[in-house]
Coordinates of C-alpha atoms and ligand atoms in Angstrom, one line a residue:
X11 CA -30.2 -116.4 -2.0
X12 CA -31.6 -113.7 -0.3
X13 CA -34.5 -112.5 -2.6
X14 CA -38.1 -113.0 -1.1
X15 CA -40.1 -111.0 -3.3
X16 CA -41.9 -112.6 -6.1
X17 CA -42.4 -111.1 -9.6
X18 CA -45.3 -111.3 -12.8
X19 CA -45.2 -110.9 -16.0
X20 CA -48.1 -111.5 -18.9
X21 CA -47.3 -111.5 -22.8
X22 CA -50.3 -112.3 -25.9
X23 CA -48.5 -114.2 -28.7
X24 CA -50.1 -115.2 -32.1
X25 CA -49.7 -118.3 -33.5
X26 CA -48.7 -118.3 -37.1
X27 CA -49.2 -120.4 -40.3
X28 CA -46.0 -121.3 -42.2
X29 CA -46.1 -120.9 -46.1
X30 CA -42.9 -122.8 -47.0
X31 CA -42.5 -125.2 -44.2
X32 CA -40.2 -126.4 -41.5
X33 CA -40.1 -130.0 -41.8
X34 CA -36.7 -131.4 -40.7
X35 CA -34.0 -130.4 -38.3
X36 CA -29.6 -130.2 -37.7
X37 CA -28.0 -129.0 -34.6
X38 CA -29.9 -127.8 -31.5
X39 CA -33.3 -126.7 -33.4
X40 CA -32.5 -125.9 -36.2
X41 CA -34.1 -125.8 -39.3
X42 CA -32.4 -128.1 -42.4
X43 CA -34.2 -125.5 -44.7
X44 CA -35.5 -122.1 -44.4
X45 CA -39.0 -121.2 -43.4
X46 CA -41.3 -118.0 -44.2
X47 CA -44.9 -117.7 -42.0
X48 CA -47.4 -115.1 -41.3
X49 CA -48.1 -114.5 -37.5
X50 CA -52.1 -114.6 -37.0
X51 CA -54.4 -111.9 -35.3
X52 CA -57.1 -114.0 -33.6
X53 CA -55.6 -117.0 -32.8
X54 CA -53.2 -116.2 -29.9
X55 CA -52.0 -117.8 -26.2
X56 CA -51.9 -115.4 -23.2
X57 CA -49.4 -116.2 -21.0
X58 CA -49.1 -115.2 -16.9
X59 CA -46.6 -116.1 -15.1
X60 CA -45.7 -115.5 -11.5
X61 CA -41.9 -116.1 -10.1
X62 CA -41.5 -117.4 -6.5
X63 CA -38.3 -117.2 -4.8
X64 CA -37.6 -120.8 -4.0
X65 CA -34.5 -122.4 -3.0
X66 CA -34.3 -124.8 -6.6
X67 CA -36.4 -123.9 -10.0
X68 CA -39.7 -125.8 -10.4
X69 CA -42.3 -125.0 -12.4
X70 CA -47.2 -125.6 -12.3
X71 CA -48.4 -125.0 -15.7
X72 CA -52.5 -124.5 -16.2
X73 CA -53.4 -124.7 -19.7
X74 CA -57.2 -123.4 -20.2
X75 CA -57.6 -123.6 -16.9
X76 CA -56.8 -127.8 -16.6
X77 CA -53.6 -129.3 -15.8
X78 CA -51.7 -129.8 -19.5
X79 CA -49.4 -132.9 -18.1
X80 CA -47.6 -133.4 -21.9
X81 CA -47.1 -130.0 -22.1
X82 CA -45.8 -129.4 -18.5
X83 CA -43.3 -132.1 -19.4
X84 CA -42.4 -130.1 -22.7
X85 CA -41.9 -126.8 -20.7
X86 CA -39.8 -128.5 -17.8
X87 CA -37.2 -129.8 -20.1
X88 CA -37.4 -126.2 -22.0
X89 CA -36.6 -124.3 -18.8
X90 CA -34.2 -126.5 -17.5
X91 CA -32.1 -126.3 -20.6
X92 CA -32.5 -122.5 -20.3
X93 CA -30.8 -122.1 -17.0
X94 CA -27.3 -121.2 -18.0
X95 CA -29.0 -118.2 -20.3
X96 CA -31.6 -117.2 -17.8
X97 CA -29.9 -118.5 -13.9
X98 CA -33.5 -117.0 -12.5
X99 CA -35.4 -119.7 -13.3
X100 CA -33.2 -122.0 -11.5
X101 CA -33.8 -120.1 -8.0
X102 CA -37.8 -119.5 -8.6
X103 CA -41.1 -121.9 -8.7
X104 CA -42.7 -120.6 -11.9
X105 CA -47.0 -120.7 -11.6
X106 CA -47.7 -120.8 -15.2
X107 CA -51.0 -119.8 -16.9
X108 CA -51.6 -120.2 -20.1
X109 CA -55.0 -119.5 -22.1
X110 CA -55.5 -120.1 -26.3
X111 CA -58.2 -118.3 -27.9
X112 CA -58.5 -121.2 -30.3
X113 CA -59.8 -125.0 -29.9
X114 CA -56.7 -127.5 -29.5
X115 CA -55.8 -129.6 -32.5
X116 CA -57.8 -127.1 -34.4
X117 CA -55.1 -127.2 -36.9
X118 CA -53.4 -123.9 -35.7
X119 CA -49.7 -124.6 -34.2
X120 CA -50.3 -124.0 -30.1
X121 CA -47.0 -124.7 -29.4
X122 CA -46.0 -121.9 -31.7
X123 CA -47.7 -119.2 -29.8
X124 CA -47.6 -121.1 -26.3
X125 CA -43.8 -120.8 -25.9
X126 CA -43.5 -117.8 -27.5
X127 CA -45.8 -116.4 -25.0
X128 CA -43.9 -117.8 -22.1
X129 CA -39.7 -117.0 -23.7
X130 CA -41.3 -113.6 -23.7
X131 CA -42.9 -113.9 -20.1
X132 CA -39.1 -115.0 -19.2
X133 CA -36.9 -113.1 -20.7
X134 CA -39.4 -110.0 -19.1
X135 CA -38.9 -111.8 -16.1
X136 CA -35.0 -112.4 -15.9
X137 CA -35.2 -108.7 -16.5
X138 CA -36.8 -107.7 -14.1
X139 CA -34.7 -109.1 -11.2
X140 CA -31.6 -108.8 -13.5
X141 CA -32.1 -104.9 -14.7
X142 CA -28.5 -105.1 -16.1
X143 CA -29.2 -107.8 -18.0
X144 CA -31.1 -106.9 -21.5
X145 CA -32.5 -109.3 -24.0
X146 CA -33.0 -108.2 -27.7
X147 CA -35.7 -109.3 -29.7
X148 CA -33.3 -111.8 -31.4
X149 CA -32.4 -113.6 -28.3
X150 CA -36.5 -113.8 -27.6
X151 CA -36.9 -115.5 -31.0
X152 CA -33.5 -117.9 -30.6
X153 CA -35.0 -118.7 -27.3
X154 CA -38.6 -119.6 -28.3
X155 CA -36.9 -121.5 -31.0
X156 CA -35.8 -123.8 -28.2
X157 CA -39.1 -124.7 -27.2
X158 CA -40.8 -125.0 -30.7
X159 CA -38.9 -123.9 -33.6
X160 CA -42.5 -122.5 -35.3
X161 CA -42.3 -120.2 -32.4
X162 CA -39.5 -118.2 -33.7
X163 CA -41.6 -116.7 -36.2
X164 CA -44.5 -116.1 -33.7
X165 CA -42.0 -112.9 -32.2
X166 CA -43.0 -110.4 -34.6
X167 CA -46.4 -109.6 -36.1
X168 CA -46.5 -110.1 -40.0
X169 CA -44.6 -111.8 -42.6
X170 CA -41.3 -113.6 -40.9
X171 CA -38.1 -116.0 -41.9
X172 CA -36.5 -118.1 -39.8
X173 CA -33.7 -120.1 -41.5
X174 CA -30.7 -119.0 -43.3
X175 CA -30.7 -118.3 -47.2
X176 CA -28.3 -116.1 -49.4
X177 CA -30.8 -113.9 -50.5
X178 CA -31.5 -112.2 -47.5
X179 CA -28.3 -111.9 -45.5
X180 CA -29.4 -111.0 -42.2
X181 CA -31.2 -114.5 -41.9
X182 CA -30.3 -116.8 -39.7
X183 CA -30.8 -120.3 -38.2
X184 CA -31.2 -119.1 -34.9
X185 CA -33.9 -116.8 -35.1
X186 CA -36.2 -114.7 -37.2
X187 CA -36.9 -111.8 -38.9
X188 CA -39.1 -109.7 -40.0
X189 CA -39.8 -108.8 -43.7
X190 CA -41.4 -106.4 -45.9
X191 CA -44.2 -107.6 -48.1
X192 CA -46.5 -105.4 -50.7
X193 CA -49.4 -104.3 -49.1
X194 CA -51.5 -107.2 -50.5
X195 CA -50.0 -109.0 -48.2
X196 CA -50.4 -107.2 -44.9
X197 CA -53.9 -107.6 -44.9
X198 CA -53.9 -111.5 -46.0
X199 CA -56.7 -113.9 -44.6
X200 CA -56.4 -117.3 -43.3
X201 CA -60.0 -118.7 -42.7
X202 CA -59.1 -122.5 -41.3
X203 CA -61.7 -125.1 -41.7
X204 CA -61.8 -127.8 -39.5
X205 CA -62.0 -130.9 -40.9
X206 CA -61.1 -133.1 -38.2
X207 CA -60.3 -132.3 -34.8
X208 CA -59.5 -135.2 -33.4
X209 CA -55.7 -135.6 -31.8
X210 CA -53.3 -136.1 -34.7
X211 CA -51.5 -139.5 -34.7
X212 CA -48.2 -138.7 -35.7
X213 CA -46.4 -135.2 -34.0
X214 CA -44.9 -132.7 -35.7
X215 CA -41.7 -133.5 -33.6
X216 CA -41.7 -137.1 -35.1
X217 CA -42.0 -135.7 -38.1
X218 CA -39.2 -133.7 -37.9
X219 CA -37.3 -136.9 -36.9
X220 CA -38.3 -138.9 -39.9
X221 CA -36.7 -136.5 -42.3
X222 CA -33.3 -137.3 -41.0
X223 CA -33.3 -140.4 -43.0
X224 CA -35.9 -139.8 -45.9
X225 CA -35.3 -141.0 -49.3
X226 CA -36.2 -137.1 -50.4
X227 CA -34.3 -135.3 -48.2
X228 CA -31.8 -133.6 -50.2
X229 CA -34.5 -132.9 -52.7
X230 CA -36.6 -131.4 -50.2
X231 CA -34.1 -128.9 -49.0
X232 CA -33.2 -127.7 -52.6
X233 CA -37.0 -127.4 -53.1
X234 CA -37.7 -125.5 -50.2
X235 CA -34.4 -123.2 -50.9
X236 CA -35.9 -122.5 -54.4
X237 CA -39.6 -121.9 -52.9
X238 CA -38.1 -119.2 -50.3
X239 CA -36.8 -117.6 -53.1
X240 CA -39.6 -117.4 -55.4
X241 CA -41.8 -116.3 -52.4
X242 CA -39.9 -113.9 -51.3
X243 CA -39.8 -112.7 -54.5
X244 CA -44.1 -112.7 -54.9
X245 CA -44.3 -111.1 -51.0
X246 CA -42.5 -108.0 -52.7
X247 CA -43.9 -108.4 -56.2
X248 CA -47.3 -108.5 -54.1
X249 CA -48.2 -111.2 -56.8
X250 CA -51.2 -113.4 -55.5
X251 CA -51.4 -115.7 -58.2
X252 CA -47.5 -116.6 -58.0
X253 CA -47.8 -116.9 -54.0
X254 CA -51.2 -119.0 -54.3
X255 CA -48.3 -121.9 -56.5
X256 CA -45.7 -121.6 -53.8
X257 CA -48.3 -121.9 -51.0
X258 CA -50.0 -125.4 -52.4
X259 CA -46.8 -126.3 -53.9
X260 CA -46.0 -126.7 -50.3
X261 CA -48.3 -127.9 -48.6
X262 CA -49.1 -130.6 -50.6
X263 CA -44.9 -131.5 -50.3
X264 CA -45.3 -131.5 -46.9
X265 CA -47.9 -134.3 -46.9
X266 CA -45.9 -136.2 -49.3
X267 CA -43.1 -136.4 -47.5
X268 CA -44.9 -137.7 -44.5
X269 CA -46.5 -140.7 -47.1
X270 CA -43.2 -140.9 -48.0
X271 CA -41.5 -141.3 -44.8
X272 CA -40.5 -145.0 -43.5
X273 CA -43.3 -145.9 -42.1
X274 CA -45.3 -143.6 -44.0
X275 CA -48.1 -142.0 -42.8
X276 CA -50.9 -139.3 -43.8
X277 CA -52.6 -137.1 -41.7
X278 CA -55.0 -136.3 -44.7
X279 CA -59.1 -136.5 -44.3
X280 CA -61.7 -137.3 -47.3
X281 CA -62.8 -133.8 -46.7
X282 CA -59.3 -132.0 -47.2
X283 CA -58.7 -133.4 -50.9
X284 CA -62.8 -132.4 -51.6
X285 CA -61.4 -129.2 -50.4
X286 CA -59.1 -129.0 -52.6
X287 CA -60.5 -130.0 -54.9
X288 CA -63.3 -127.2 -55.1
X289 CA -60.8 -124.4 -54.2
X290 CA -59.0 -125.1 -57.7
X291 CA -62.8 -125.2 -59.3
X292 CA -63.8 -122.1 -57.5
X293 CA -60.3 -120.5 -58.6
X294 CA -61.0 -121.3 -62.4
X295 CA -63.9 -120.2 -62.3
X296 CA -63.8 -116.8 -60.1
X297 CA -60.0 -115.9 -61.0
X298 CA -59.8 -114.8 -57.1
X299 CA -56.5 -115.7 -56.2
X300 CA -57.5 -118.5 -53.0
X301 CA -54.8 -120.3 -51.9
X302 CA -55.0 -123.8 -49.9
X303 CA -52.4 -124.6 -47.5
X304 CA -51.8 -127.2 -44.4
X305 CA -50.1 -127.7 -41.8
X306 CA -49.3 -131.3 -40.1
X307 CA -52.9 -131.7 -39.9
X308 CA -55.8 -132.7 -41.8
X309 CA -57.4 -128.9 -41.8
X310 CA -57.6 -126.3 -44.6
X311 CA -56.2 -123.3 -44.4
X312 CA -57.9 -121.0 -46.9
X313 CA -55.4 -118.1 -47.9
X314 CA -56.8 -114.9 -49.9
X315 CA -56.3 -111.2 -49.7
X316 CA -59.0 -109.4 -47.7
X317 CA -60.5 -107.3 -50.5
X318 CA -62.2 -110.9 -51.3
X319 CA -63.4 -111.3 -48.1
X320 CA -67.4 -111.3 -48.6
X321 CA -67.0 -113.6 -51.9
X322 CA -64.9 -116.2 -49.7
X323 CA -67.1 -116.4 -47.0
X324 CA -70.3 -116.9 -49.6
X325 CA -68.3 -119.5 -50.7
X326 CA -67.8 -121.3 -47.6
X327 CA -71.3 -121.0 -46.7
X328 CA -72.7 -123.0 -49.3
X329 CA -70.0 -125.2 -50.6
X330 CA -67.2 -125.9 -48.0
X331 CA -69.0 -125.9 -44.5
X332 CA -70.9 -129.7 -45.3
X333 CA -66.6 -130.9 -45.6
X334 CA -66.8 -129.2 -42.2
X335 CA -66.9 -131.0 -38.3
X336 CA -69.6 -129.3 -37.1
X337 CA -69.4 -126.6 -39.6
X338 CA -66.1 -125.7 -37.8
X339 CA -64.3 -122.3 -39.6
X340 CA -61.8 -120.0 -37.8
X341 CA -61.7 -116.8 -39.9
X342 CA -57.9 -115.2 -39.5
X343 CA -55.5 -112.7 -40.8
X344 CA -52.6 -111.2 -40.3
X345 CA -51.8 -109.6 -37.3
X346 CA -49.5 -107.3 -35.5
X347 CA -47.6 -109.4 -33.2
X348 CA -46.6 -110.2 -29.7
X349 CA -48.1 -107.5 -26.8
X350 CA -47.0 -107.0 -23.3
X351 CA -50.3 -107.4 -20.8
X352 CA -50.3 -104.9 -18.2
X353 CA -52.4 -105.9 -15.4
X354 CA -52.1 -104.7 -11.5
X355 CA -51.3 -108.0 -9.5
X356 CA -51.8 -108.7 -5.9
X357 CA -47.6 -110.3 -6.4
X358 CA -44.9 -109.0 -3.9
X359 CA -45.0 -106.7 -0.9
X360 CA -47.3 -104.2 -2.5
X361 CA -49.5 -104.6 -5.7
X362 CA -47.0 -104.6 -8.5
X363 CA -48.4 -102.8 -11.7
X364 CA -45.4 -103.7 -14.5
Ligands
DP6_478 C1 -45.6 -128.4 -40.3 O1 -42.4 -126.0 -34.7 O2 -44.3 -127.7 -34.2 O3 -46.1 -126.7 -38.8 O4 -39.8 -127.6 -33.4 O5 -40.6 -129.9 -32.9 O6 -41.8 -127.9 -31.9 P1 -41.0 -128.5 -33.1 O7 -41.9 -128.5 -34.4 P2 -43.0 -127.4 -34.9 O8 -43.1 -127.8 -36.4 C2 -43.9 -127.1 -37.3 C3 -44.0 -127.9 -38.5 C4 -45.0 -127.3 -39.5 C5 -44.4 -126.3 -40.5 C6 -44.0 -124.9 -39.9 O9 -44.7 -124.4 -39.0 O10 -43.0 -124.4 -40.5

């Protein structure tokens, strides 16, 4: 190869928060049922990345400014499997940056918004020294999905499925897409409160593995079919009381099937069932429509529309921050999606602004 020039590229991706879940997979990544999320504002990973010509692929990944050596392992395997899709990477050294605006095991999926951050970085970057070679937003999600199959959905801003189901025909196993949603929906809060931050003792990806044998399988799929539905159904409706069902409906099926899983586990905290249990009182009693929902973690995630905003966070203030570590909440919302970072770099023969 003949190239000696080196290239950058910098993407912000959010993380997002998954409504009906993703728990179980078929194939290369794919999802054994559908899954609908909403793609955060705050909590996002910015993503540099700077190709060197180099004679093989190899790859240094900084995450908050520390070595990451789980996650370095996690993205070597991704990039070597990506080779035949994008043949840069296996004639440049990659010098991977990556930065999260939120604490790790803070309850909000990293990897979602981490390798969504860097597909986009790549695919910007194959482009770049490939201009005849474009990459549709499709391909960006179906590649992400590679590296974590939550960061499908972190391509676009607002409501996504990833995950075939009949009722919306364009939906697919191999990547997301977008939907419509009543405006409700569009400006919907996630406040997380952090329970426990402590490392979680069972991964996600295990999880995933110990649905390929559970005793509920089959009934989970058809349940999480039937909740699609129905929530796609409330996201147009722009029915919160119908959505706030779905959302705990899941989230407390997700949990369960982790008990239920051989050998059971739960990632579940004294604090998350007081929780929940004062979100129902607070829900009898104020007829706001607050929703609770989890993901593989023991922290909350509180789910209202905005207009309720000043209520909620009274709330949390004098009843939920004592179930708190620290006093630990992340107030959220929906946001807009992905975004390109343009920065002048001191990369090639001359300052490079892309
Ligand atoms: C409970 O996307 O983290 O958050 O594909 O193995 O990286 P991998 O799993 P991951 O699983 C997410 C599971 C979940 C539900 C969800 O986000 O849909």
């Amino acid at each position: 190869m003949n190239e000696t020039r080196s290239y950058f590229s910098a993407w912000k991706a959010p993380s997002n928060l998954a409504i009906v879940k993703y728990w179980g997979k078929k194939g290369i990544q794919e999802p054994v049922n559908p899954s609908i999320s909403m793609s955060l504002s705050e909590s996002v990973t910015t993503t540099r990345v700077k190709a060197v010509p180099r004679e093989r692929g190899s790859v240094t990944f900084r995450l908050n400014n520390r070595e990451a050596p789980a996650f370095l392992a996690r993205i070597e395997k991704f990039i070597i499997n990506l080779q035949d899709r994008l043949p840069f990477l296996s004639q440049y050294h990659l010098e991977i940056d990556s930065q999260n605006t939120f604490p790790h095991s803070s309850g909000i999926a990293s990897s979602a918004s981490a390798m969504c951050t860097l597909t986009f970085c790549l695919a910007d970057l194959q482009q770049q020294i490939d201009p005849s070679r474009s990459i549709h937003i499709e391909e960006v999600s179906s590649i992400a999905r590679l590296g974590s199959g939550s960061a499908s959905r972190s391509v676009f801003g607002g409501w996504n499925l990833w995950g075939r189901t009949t009722v919306i025909p364009e939906s697919s196993d191999h990547y997301a897409v977008p939907l419509e949603v009543a405006p409700v929906f569009q400006n919907y809060h996630d406040d997380v409160l952090i329970i426990d931050s402590s490392q979680k003792s069972v991964s996600s990806s295990h999880g995933h593995a110990l649905m390929n044998h559970h005793p509920y399988r089959e009934g989970r799929i058809s349940q999480a079919l039937e909740n699609t539905t129905q929530l796609l159904k409330h996201l147009q409706s722009g029915n919160t009381e119908d959505f706030t069902e779905v959302a705990e409906s899941e989230a407390l099926s997700l949990h369960g099937l982790m008990m239920s899983s051989s050998p059971g586990y739960t990632l579940l905290r004294p604090g998350t069932l007081e929780v929940i249990h004062e979100t129902r009182k607070f829900r009898e009693k104020t007829g706001i429509p607050v929703a609770f929902s989890l993901d593989a973690g023991p922290n909350i995630h509180l789910l209202y529309p905005g207009s309720f905003q000043e209520e909620i966070n009274k709330w949390e203030e004098t009843t939920l921050k004592q179930f708190c570590e620290n006093g630990q909440i992340i107030r959220d919302r929906v946001g807009k999606g992905p975004e390109k970072i343009i920065e002048t770099t001191g990369v090639g023969p001359e300052e490079k602004q892309i």
